[in-house]
Coordinates of C-alpha atoms in Angstrom, one line a residue:
M1 CA 26.7 33.6 -13.6
D2 CA 25.6 30.1 -14.8
D3 CA 23.5 28.5 -12.1
K4 CA 24.4 25.0 -13.1
P5 CA 26.2 22.9 -10.5
F6 CA 30.0 23.2 -10.9
A7 CA 30.5 19.5 -11.8
I8 CA 28.1 19.7 -14.7
T9 CA 29.9 22.7 -16.2
L10 CA 33.2 20.6 -16.5
G11 CA 33.8 19.3 -20.0
A12 CA 35.6 16.2 -21.0
G13 CA 38.9 18.1 -21.2
S14 CA 38.6 19.4 -17.7
S15 CA 37.9 15.9 -16.4
Q16 CA 40.9 14.4 -18.2
A17 CA 43.2 17.1 -16.9
N18 CA 42.7 15.7 -13.4
K19 CA 44.0 12.2 -12.9
T20 CA 41.6 11.3 -10.1
G21 CA 42.3 7.5 -10.1
A22 CA 44.3 7.8 -6.9
W23 CA 41.1 8.5 -5.0
R24 CA 39.9 5.0 -5.7
T25 CA 39.4 2.2 -3.1
E26 CA 37.5 -0.1 -5.6
R27 CA 37.9 -0.6 -9.3
A28 CA 35.4 -1.7 -11.9
V29 CA 36.2 -4.9 -13.8
Y30 CA 34.5 -6.4 -16.8
V31 CA 33.5 -10.0 -16.3
D32 CA 31.8 -12.9 -18.1
R33 CA 29.1 -14.8 -16.3
M34 CA 27.3 -18.0 -17.2
P35 CA 23.8 -17.2 -18.6
P36 CA 21.2 -19.3 -16.8
C37 CA 20.0 -20.7 -20.2
N38 CA 23.4 -22.0 -21.0
A39 CA 23.9 -23.5 -17.5
A40 CA 20.5 -25.3 -17.7
C41 CA 21.0 -26.9 -21.2
P42 CA 21.7 -30.6 -20.9
A43 CA 23.2 -30.5 -24.4
G44 CA 25.7 -27.8 -23.4
E45 CA 24.7 -25.3 -26.1
N46 CA 26.0 -21.8 -26.0
I47 CA 22.5 -20.5 -26.2
Q48 CA 23.2 -16.8 -25.6
R49 CA 25.9 -16.8 -28.3
W50 CA 23.6 -18.3 -31.0
L51 CA 20.7 -16.1 -30.0
G52 CA 23.0 -13.1 -30.4
L53 CA 23.9 -14.2 -33.9
A54 CA 20.3 -14.9 -34.8
E55 CA 19.2 -11.4 -33.8
E56 CA 21.8 -9.7 -36.1
P57 CA 20.3 -11.5 -38.1
S58 CA 22.9 -14.1 -39.2
Y59 CA 20.9 -17.3 -39.3
E60 CA 23.5 -19.6 -40.8
A61 CA 26.1 -18.5 -38.3
A62 CA 23.6 -19.0 -35.5
W63 CA 22.8 -22.5 -36.8
R64 CA 26.5 -23.4 -37.0
Q65 CA 27.0 -22.3 -33.4
I66 CA 24.3 -24.7 -32.3
M67 CA 25.9 -27.4 -34.4
E68 CA 29.1 -27.1 -32.4
D69 CA 27.2 -28.8 -29.6
N70 CA 24.0 -30.3 -31.0
P71 CA 23.5 -31.9 -34.4
F72 CA 19.7 -31.9 -34.1
P73 CA 18.4 -28.3 -33.8
A74 CA 15.2 -28.9 -35.8
I75 CA 14.5 -32.0 -33.8
M76 CA 15.3 -30.4 -30.5
G77 CA 13.2 -27.4 -31.4
R78 CA 10.2 -29.8 -31.3
V79 CA 10.9 -32.3 -28.6
C80 CA 13.1 -30.6 -26.0
Y81 CA 11.3 -29.8 -22.7
R82 CA 13.0 -26.4 -22.5
P83 CA 15.0 -26.3 -19.2
C84 CA 16.7 -23.2 -20.7
E85 CA 13.4 -21.4 -20.7
T86 CA 12.6 -22.5 -17.2
A87 CA 15.9 -21.0 -16.1
C88 CA 15.6 -17.8 -18.2
N89 CA 15.9 -14.6 -16.3
R90 CA 13.5 -12.9 -18.6
G91 CA 10.8 -15.0 -17.1
K92 CA 11.0 -12.9 -13.9
L93 CA 10.6 -9.7 -16.0
D94 CA 7.7 -10.8 -18.2
E95 CA 8.0 -14.1 -20.0
A96 CA 11.0 -16.4 -20.8
V97 CA 12.7 -16.0 -24.2
G98 CA 11.3 -18.6 -26.6
V99 CA 14.7 -20.2 -27.0
N100 CA 13.2 -23.5 -28.3
S101 CA 11.1 -21.6 -30.9
V102 CA 14.2 -19.8 -32.4
E103 CA 16.2 -23.1 -32.4
R104 CA 13.4 -24.8 -34.3
F105 CA 13.3 -21.9 -36.8
L106 CA 17.1 -22.2 -37.4
G107 CA 16.9 -25.9 -37.7
D108 CA 14.1 -25.8 -40.2
E109 CA 15.9 -23.1 -42.2
A110 CA 19.0 -25.3 -42.4
I111 CA 17.0 -28.1 -43.8
K112 CA 15.3 -25.7 -46.3
Q113 CA 18.7 -24.2 -47.4
G114 CA 20.6 -27.4 -47.4
W115 CA 23.3 -26.3 -45.0
T116 CA 25.9 -28.9 -44.1
M117 CA 28.7 -29.3 -41.6
P118 CA 32.2 -30.0 -43.1
V119 CA 34.6 -32.4 -41.6
T120 CA 37.9 -30.6 -41.4
A121 CA 39.9 -32.6 -38.9
E122 CA 42.7 -34.8 -40.1
P123 CA 41.9 -38.5 -40.1
S124 CA 43.1 -40.1 -36.9
G125 CA 43.2 -43.6 -38.2
R126 CA 41.1 -44.8 -35.2
R127 CA 37.8 -46.6 -35.5
V128 CA 34.9 -46.3 -33.0
L129 CA 31.9 -48.6 -32.8
V130 CA 28.6 -47.1 -31.7
I131 CA 25.8 -49.4 -30.6
G132 CA 22.4 -47.7 -31.0
A133 CA 21.3 -45.2 -33.6
G134 CA 19.2 -43.0 -31.2
P135 CA 20.0 -39.5 -30.1
A136 CA 23.0 -40.4 -27.9
G137 CA 24.6 -42.7 -30.4
L138 CA 24.1 -40.4 -33.4
S139 CA 25.3 -37.4 -31.4
A140 CA 28.5 -39.3 -30.4
A141 CA 29.0 -40.4 -34.1
Y142 CA 28.6 -36.8 -35.3
H143 CA 31.1 -35.4 -32.8
L144 CA 33.6 -38.3 -33.2
T145 CA 33.5 -37.8 -37.0
R146 CA 34.2 -34.1 -36.7
L147 CA 37.2 -35.0 -34.5
G148 CA 38.6 -37.1 -37.3
H149 CA 37.6 -40.7 -36.3
E150 CA 36.0 -43.3 -38.4
V151 CA 32.6 -44.3 -36.9
T152 CA 30.3 -47.2 -37.5
V153 CA 26.8 -47.2 -35.9
I154 CA 24.9 -50.5 -35.5
D155 CA 21.2 -50.7 -34.6
S156 CA 18.7 -53.5 -34.4
A157 CA 15.8 -51.5 -35.9
S158 CA 14.9 -51.1 -39.6
A159 CA 15.5 -47.3 -39.5
P160 CA 17.7 -45.0 -37.5
G161 CA 16.5 -42.6 -34.8
G162 CA 15.9 -44.9 -31.8
M163 CA 13.3 -43.5 -29.4
M164 CA 13.1 -40.3 -31.5
R165 CA 11.4 -42.5 -34.2
F166 CA 9.9 -45.4 -32.3
G167 CA 8.9 -43.6 -29.1
I168 CA 7.9 -40.0 -30.1
P169 CA 4.7 -39.9 -32.2
R170 CA 4.7 -38.1 -35.5
Y171 CA 2.3 -35.4 -34.2
R172 CA 5.3 -34.2 -32.1
L173 CA 8.1 -34.9 -34.5
S174 CA 7.8 -34.9 -38.3
R175 CA 9.6 -37.8 -39.9
H176 CA 10.7 -35.5 -42.7
V177 CA 12.7 -33.5 -40.1
L178 CA 14.0 -36.6 -38.4
D179 CA 15.2 -38.1 -41.6
A180 CA 16.8 -34.8 -42.8
E181 CA 18.9 -34.3 -39.7
I182 CA 20.0 -37.9 -39.4
G183 CA 20.8 -37.9 -43.2
R184 CA 23.1 -34.9 -42.6
I185 CA 25.1 -36.9 -40.1
L186 CA 25.3 -39.9 -42.4
S187 CA 26.5 -37.7 -45.3
M188 CA 29.5 -36.8 -43.2
G189 CA 30.8 -40.3 -43.6
V190 CA 29.2 -42.2 -40.6
Q191 CA 28.6 -45.8 -41.5
L192 CA 25.2 -47.2 -40.5
E193 CA 24.3 -50.9 -40.2
L194 CA 20.6 -51.6 -39.5
N195 CA 18.7 -54.8 -38.6
T196 CA 21.7 -55.9 -36.7
T197 CA 21.5 -57.0 -33.0
V198 CA 24.7 -57.1 -31.1
T199 CA 24.7 -60.0 -28.6
D200 CA 28.5 -60.3 -28.2
L201 CA 30.1 -56.9 -27.7
A202 CA 33.6 -58.3 -27.4
K203 CA 33.2 -60.0 -30.8
A204 CA 31.5 -56.9 -32.4
M205 CA 34.4 -54.7 -31.2
R206 CA 37.1 -56.6 -33.2
G207 CA 38.7 -54.1 -35.5
F208 CA 37.6 -51.1 -33.5
D209 CA 39.6 -49.1 -31.0
A210 CA 36.7 -48.0 -28.7
A211 CA 33.0 -48.4 -28.4
F212 CA 30.1 -46.2 -27.2
L213 CA 27.0 -48.0 -26.0
A214 CA 23.8 -46.1 -26.5
V215 CA 21.1 -48.8 -26.4
G216 CA 17.7 -47.1 -25.8
A217 CA 15.1 -48.0 -23.2
H218 CA 12.8 -50.0 -25.6
I219 CA 11.5 -52.5 -23.1
G220 CA 8.3 -51.5 -21.3
K221 CA 8.1 -52.3 -17.6
R222 CA 5.3 -54.6 -16.6
A223 CA 3.2 -54.7 -13.4
Y224 CA 1.0 -57.5 -12.1
I225 CA -2.6 -56.7 -12.6
P226 CA -5.2 -59.3 -11.7
A227 CA -7.0 -59.9 -15.0
G228 CA -9.6 -62.1 -16.6
D229 CA -8.8 -64.2 -19.7
S230 CA -10.4 -61.7 -22.1
A231 CA -8.6 -58.7 -20.7
R232 CA -6.4 -57.0 -23.3
I233 CA -3.3 -55.6 -21.7
L234 CA -0.5 -54.0 -23.8
D235 CA 2.6 -51.8 -23.1
A236 CA 2.9 -48.3 -24.4
V237 CA 6.4 -48.8 -25.9
S238 CA 5.1 -51.7 -28.0
V239 CA 2.1 -49.7 -29.1
L240 CA 4.1 -46.7 -30.2
H241 CA 6.9 -48.9 -31.8
G242 CA 4.3 -51.0 -33.6
L243 CA 2.6 -47.9 -35.1
E244 CA 5.9 -46.7 -36.5
D245 CA 6.7 -50.2 -37.8
R246 CA 3.5 -50.1 -39.8
A247 CA 4.5 -46.7 -41.2
L248 CA 7.9 -48.2 -42.3
D249 CA 6.2 -51.1 -44.1
D250 CA 8.4 -52.6 -46.8
S251 CA 5.7 -51.9 -49.4
G252 CA 6.8 -48.2 -49.2
T253 CA 3.3 -47.0 -48.2
D254 CA 2.7 -44.9 -45.2
D255 CA 0.5 -47.6 -43.6
T256 CA -0.7 -46.4 -40.2
T257 CA -3.3 -49.1 -39.7
P258 CA -4.1 -48.8 -36.0
P259 CA -3.3 -51.4 -33.5
L260 CA -6.4 -53.0 -31.9
L261 CA -6.9 -50.7 -28.9
G262 CA -10.7 -50.4 -29.1
R263 CA -13.0 -47.5 -28.5
R264 CA -12.3 -47.2 -24.8
V265 CA -8.7 -47.1 -23.8
V266 CA -7.2 -46.9 -20.3
V267 CA -3.5 -45.9 -20.0
Y268 CA -1.8 -46.8 -16.7
G269 CA 1.0 -44.4 -15.7
G270 CA 1.9 -40.8 -15.3
G271 CA 4.9 -40.0 -17.5
N272 CA 5.3 -38.5 -21.0
T273 CA 5.0 -41.9 -22.6
A274 CA 1.6 -42.3 -20.9
M275 CA 0.5 -38.9 -22.4
D276 CA 1.8 -40.0 -25.9
A277 CA -0.1 -43.3 -25.6
A278 CA -3.4 -41.7 -24.6
R279 CA -3.1 -39.0 -27.3
T280 CA -2.2 -41.6 -29.9
A281 CA -5.3 -43.7 -28.9
R282 CA -7.5 -40.7 -29.5
R283 CA -6.0 -40.3 -33.0
L284 CA -6.6 -44.0 -33.7
G285 CA -10.3 -43.5 -33.0
A286 CA -10.7 -44.1 -29.3
S287 CA -13.8 -42.2 -28.1
D288 CA -12.6 -42.3 -24.6
A289 CA -9.0 -42.3 -23.4
V290 CA -8.4 -42.2 -19.6
V291 CA -5.0 -41.9 -17.9
V292 CA -5.0 -43.6 -14.5
Y293 CA -2.3 -42.4 -12.1
R294 CA -1.8 -43.3 -8.5
R295 CA -0.6 -39.9 -7.3
T296 CA -1.7 -36.3 -7.7
R297 CA -1.0 -34.0 -10.6
D298 CA 1.8 -32.1 -8.9
R299 CA 3.7 -35.5 -8.5
M300 CA 3.2 -36.6 -12.0
P301 CA 6.5 -36.9 -14.0
A302 CA 4.8 -35.9 -17.3
H303 CA 5.7 -32.3 -18.4
D304 CA 3.0 -29.7 -18.1
S305 CA 2.8 -29.1 -21.8
E306 CA 2.2 -32.7 -22.5
V307 CA -0.6 -32.9 -19.9
A308 CA -2.2 -29.7 -21.1
E309 CA -2.3 -30.8 -24.7
A310 CA -3.6 -34.2 -23.8
A311 CA -6.5 -32.5 -21.9
E312 CA -7.2 -30.3 -24.9
E313 CA -7.6 -33.4 -27.0
G314 CA -10.1 -35.0 -24.6
V315 CA -7.9 -37.3 -22.6
R316 CA -9.4 -37.7 -19.1
M317 CA -7.2 -38.0 -16.0
K318 CA -8.0 -40.2 -12.9
W319 CA -5.7 -39.0 -10.2
L320 CA -5.0 -41.0 -7.0
S321 CA -6.1 -44.2 -8.6
T322 CA -4.7 -47.7 -9.3
I323 CA -6.0 -50.6 -11.3
A324 CA -7.2 -53.4 -9.1
H325 CA -8.6 -55.7 -11.8
A326 CA -9.1 -55.8 -15.5
D327 CA -11.6 -57.7 -17.6
G328 CA -12.5 -57.7 -21.3
Q329 CA -14.9 -54.8 -21.2
S330 CA -14.0 -52.9 -18.0
I331 CA -11.5 -52.3 -15.2
T332 CA -11.8 -51.8 -11.5
I333 CA -9.8 -49.0 -10.0
E334 CA -9.1 -48.3 -6.4
R335 CA -8.9 -44.8 -4.9
M336 CA -5.7 -44.0 -3.2
R337 CA -4.5 -41.4 -0.7
L338 CA -1.1 -40.0 -0.1
D339 CA 0.5 -40.6 3.3
E340 CA 2.7 -38.0 5.1
T341 CA 5.7 -39.1 3.0
G342 CA 3.8 -38.7 -0.3
F343 CA 3.4 -42.5 -0.8
P344 CA 0.0 -43.7 -2.2
R345 CA -2.0 -45.9 0.1
P346 CA -5.2 -47.8 -0.7
T347 CA -8.5 -46.6 0.6
G348 CA -10.8 -49.6 -0.1
E349 CA -13.0 -47.4 -2.3
F350 CA -13.5 -48.9 -5.8
E351 CA -14.9 -47.6 -9.1
E352 CA -15.5 -49.4 -12.4
L353 CA -14.5 -47.9 -15.8
A354 CA -15.4 -49.2 -19.2
A355 CA -12.3 -50.3 -21.1
D356 CA -11.6 -52.3 -24.2
S357 CA -7.8 -52.3 -23.5
V358 CA -5.3 -51.3 -20.9
V359 CA -2.0 -49.8 -22.0
L360 CA 0.8 -49.9 -19.4
A361 CA 3.1 -46.9 -19.4
L362 CA 5.1 -47.6 -16.2
G363 CA 8.6 -46.8 -17.5
Q364 CA 11.1 -48.4 -19.7
E365 CA 14.3 -50.3 -19.4
A366 CA 17.3 -50.8 -21.7
D367 CA 18.4 -54.3 -22.8
L368 CA 21.9 -54.8 -21.2
S369 CA 22.4 -58.4 -22.4
L370 CA 25.1 -57.3 -24.8
L371 CA 27.3 -56.6 -21.8
A372 CA 27.4 -60.2 -20.6
G373 CA 30.9 -61.5 -20.2
L374 CA 32.7 -58.1 -20.4
P375 CA 35.1 -57.6 -17.5
G376 CA 34.7 -54.6 -15.2
I377 CA 31.1 -53.8 -16.2
E378 CA 28.9 -52.9 -13.2
E379 CA 25.1 -52.8 -13.4
E380 CA 22.7 -51.4 -10.8
Q381 CA 18.9 -51.0 -11.0
G382 CA 18.9 -51.6 -14.8
V383 CA 21.6 -49.1 -15.8
V384 CA 25.4 -49.2 -16.3
K385 CA 27.8 -47.5 -13.9
V386 CA 30.1 -45.0 -15.7
G387 CA 32.7 -42.6 -14.5
Q388 CA 32.9 -38.8 -15.1
N389 CA 34.5 -39.6 -18.4
M390 CA 31.5 -41.8 -19.5
M391 CA 33.7 -44.9 -19.5
T392 CA 32.5 -48.1 -18.0
G393 CA 34.7 -50.3 -15.9
C394 CA 35.9 -52.0 -19.1
P395 CA 38.7 -49.9 -20.7
G396 CA 37.7 -48.4 -24.1
V397 CA 33.9 -49.1 -23.6
F398 CA 31.9 -46.0 -22.9
A399 CA 28.1 -45.7 -22.4
G400 CA 25.4 -43.0 -22.3
G401 CA 21.8 -42.2 -22.9
D402 CA 19.2 -44.5 -21.4
M403 CA 21.8 -47.0 -20.4
V404 CA 23.3 -44.8 -17.6
P405 CA 21.7 -43.1 -14.6
A406 CA 20.2 -39.9 -15.9
E407 CA 17.0 -38.2 -16.9
R408 CA 15.7 -39.9 -20.1
T409 CA 15.2 -37.1 -22.6
V410 CA 16.5 -36.5 -26.1
T411 CA 18.4 -33.4 -24.9
V412 CA 20.2 -35.3 -22.1
A413 CA 21.1 -38.1 -24.6
V414 CA 22.5 -35.6 -27.1
G415 CA 24.6 -34.1 -24.3
H416 CA 25.9 -37.6 -23.3
G417 CA 26.9 -38.2 -26.9
K418 CA 28.9 -35.0 -27.1
K419 CA 30.5 -35.5 -23.7
A420 CA 31.4 -39.2 -24.5
A421 CA 32.9 -38.2 -27.9
R422 CA 35.3 -35.7 -26.3
H423 CA 36.4 -38.3 -23.7
I424 CA 36.7 -41.0 -26.3
D425 CA 38.8 -38.7 -28.5
A426 CA 41.1 -37.9 -25.6
W427 CA 41.4 -41.6 -24.6
L428 CA 42.2 -42.6 -28.1
R429 CA 45.0 -40.0 -28.2
G430 CA 46.4 -41.1 -24.9
G431 CA 45.3 -38.2 -22.9
S432 CA 42.3 -37.0 -20.9
Y433 CA 39.6 -34.4 -21.5
S434 CA 38.9 -31.7 -18.9
P435 CA 36.3 -29.1 -19.6
G436 CA 37.2 -25.5 -18.6
A437 CA 36.1 -23.9 -15.4
R438 CA 32.6 -22.5 -15.5
H439 CA 31.9 -18.8 -15.0
P440 CA 29.7 -17.8 -12.0
L441 CA 26.0 -17.7 -12.8
A442 CA 24.4 -14.5 -14.0
D443 CA 21.6 -14.1 -11.5
F444 CA 18.6 -11.9 -12.1
D445 CA 19.5 -9.5 -9.3
L446 CA 22.7 -8.6 -11.2
L447 CA 20.7 -7.1 -14.1
N448 CA 19.5 -3.6 -14.5
T449 CA 16.1 -4.4 -16.0
W450 CA 15.1 -0.7 -16.3
Y451 CA 16.7 -0.7 -19.7
Y452 CA 14.5 -3.5 -21.1
S453 CA 10.9 -2.8 -22.2
D454 CA 8.1 -5.3 -21.9
A455 CA 8.0 -7.7 -24.8
P456 CA 5.7 -10.7 -24.2
A457 CA 6.8 -14.0 -25.7
T458 CA 5.6 -15.1 -29.1
V459 CA 3.2 -18.0 -28.9
R460 CA 3.7 -20.8 -31.5
P461 CA 0.6 -21.5 -33.6
K462 CA -1.1 -24.9 -33.1
L463 CA -3.0 -27.2 -35.4
D464 CA -6.8 -26.9 -35.2
L465 CA -8.1 -29.2 -32.6
A466 CA -10.4 -31.0 -35.1
R467 CA -7.4 -31.9 -37.3
R468 CA -5.4 -32.9 -34.3
M469 CA -8.0 -35.6 -33.5
T470 CA -8.0 -37.1 -36.9
T471 CA -4.4 -36.9 -38.2
F472 CA -0.9 -37.4 -37.0
D473 CA 0.1 -33.9 -38.4
E474 CA 2.4 -31.9 -36.2
V475 CA 0.4 -30.2 -33.5
E476 CA 2.8 -27.3 -32.7
R477 CA 4.0 -25.2 -35.6
G478 CA 7.1 -23.0 -36.0
L479 CA 7.7 -19.3 -36.0
D480 CA 8.1 -17.3 -39.2
E481 CA 11.2 -15.2 -39.8
A482 CA 9.7 -12.0 -38.3
T483 CA 8.5 -13.6 -35.1
A484 CA 11.7 -15.7 -34.7
L485 CA 13.8 -12.5 -35.1
F486 CA 11.6 -10.7 -32.5
E487 CA 12.0 -13.6 -30.1
A488 CA 15.8 -13.7 -30.4
R489 CA 15.9 -10.0 -29.7
R490 CA 14.1 -10.5 -26.4
C491 CA 17.3 -12.0 -24.9
L492 CA 18.8 -10.0 -22.1
S493 CA 22.4 -11.1 -22.7
C494 CA 22.6 -12.0 -19.0
G495 CA 26.1 -11.7 -17.6
N496 CA 27.9 -10.8 -20.8
C497 CA 28.7 -7.4 -22.4
F498 CA 26.9 -6.7 -25.7
E499 CA 28.5 -3.3 -26.2
C500 CA 25.5 -1.2 -25.5
D501 CA 27.7 1.8 -24.6
N502 CA 25.9 2.4 -21.3
C503 CA 29.2 2.4 -19.3
Y504 CA 30.8 4.6 -21.8
G505 CA 28.0 7.1 -21.6
V506 CA 27.5 7.3 -17.9
C507 CA 31.1 7.4 -16.6
P508 CA 31.6 10.9 -15.0
D509 CA 35.4 10.6 -15.4
N510 CA 35.4 9.6 -19.1
A511 CA 37.5 6.7 -18.0
V512 CA 35.8 4.1 -20.2
M513 CA 37.5 3.5 -23.5
K514 CA 35.9 1.8 -26.6
L515 CA 38.2 -0.8 -28.1
G516 CA 36.3 -1.3 -31.3
P517 CA 33.4 -3.5 -32.5
G518 CA 33.5 -6.9 -30.8
L519 CA 36.4 -5.9 -28.6
R520 CA 34.3 -4.3 -25.8
Y521 CA 35.8 -1.7 -23.4
E522 CA 38.8 -0.9 -21.2
I523 CA 38.9 1.3 -18.1
D524 CA 41.6 3.9 -17.8
L525 CA 42.6 3.6 -14.2
D526 CA 44.3 6.9 -14.2
F527 CA 40.9 8.5 -14.1
C528 CA 38.5 5.9 -12.7
K529 CA 37.5 7.0 -9.1
G530 CA 35.7 3.7 -8.5
C531 CA 32.3 5.3 -8.1
G532 CA 30.5 2.1 -9.4
L533 CA 28.1 4.0 -11.7
C534 CA 29.0 1.8 -14.6
V535 CA 28.2 -1.3 -12.5
S536 CA 24.8 -0.1 -11.5
E537 CA 23.9 1.0 -15.0
C538 CA 25.1 -2.1 -16.8
P539 CA 22.0 -3.8 -18.2
S540 CA 23.5 -7.3 -18.3
G541 CA 25.5 -7.4 -15.1
A542 CA 28.8 -7.7 -16.9
I543 CA 30.8 -5.4 -14.6
E544 CA 31.6 -5.8 -11.0
M545 CA 33.5 -3.8 -8.3
V546 CA 36.6 -5.4 -6.7
P547 CA 38.8 -4.0 -3.9
E548 CA 41.7 -1.9 -5.2
I549 CA 45.1 -3.6 -5.0
T550 CA 47.3 -1.7 -2.5

């Protein structure tokens, strides 16, 4: 007699002969959950979807999926601070998926191949004015154009891009990439007017049905510093803006003649702009660049990657310090201490540092003077109040990016542009836009990580340190096709079925039915006993048990 347990000797035919579904007190249900990367993306990208297309590989389809939400994948692949990767469940298994690296690869591939986005919507006959050719304004223009509206973008600068061009140095964002992705938007029919400053919005809006305001924070905040007559004090925004202005000289040459910073430069502040200013000073020949910040490293708003790269390039940090006095050849700094609330307090201890110039990087503000005289507009602490629909108190006038209360990053601005475009479109059509309900989050504890082997993240190559110190060439390089494909395939598909057939293979009742490629599965409730084995063995947490309906 066969010594196998009785249950194992039953074949599929035996199982299907007994409709055991009546035993069930719970049933398995396929669900879709929100991947943490999607939930964390300020631009609202369907990251899991385009990673899945990239790993097939289907690069153009993956790029087009990104372009549904974000018109700047090559730019974002360089300057985004990767909140998706911070949220990535894979980071608890080994290392987060290099989402940003794959996005950059796809964006660069699109530029290389000349991929474009068609405008298929019927013309609406409506005209929208966008003030500001930065990430928020250009994002709004892109989405509004795809929705069928005629868009004109006005900007006071000599070239489009806003803070992407005049605030982010070339070593972080190649101007070839910037120009290529902006050019793609303009080729869709967006009208651009440069060297034009709007001082009277009501007048500028004549002939337009709505306006989106996306004026960047181009004004550097100042602070009172006791200084001698010979002290040279500048602001970081002006330094970075001036450097780009030189590169855009009318002569057509790439003239990056450095501003007069000197050999010893002190940067006062602790944000990403401070890091950019200090790193730029080093590239312009400063033998010593020191960042003075009045709190500790853990309270510094600059992102870790920015601080780490600055340190690699020889930028020194003076924590818990503030500038007490500046002269032509030196500054005096006072040591600080943090009180019980984390606020810096003076200690009365002083130190002198050699300094030819002081660069203030204490934050930026947007110029809101164009709003003067508009009814219903409310300003508070240098920003404009808007509703959930991104509209100000003046009907038909929407705002986003640096002008409204939010984190000031390119990714957030791009998300604002998309969100505003959808609300503007609905408003112009006499309706309202309401995003669909969000699925519950796919937490790490819902995954069965036994099925995933260790696969450490691919590290992007970097420019040699010696060249970083003498040129404005891009520091961080992109992945090649092989490494980008590997990185895309590290995705765990958190919370959503990717048809791995695990449930089909482990079901003891043969109750799981395959519906065909892309159609997933269905459970035959005549046979499902509700054992939950499919739930426990689902790698991505895309099945859950619910009480049986009685």
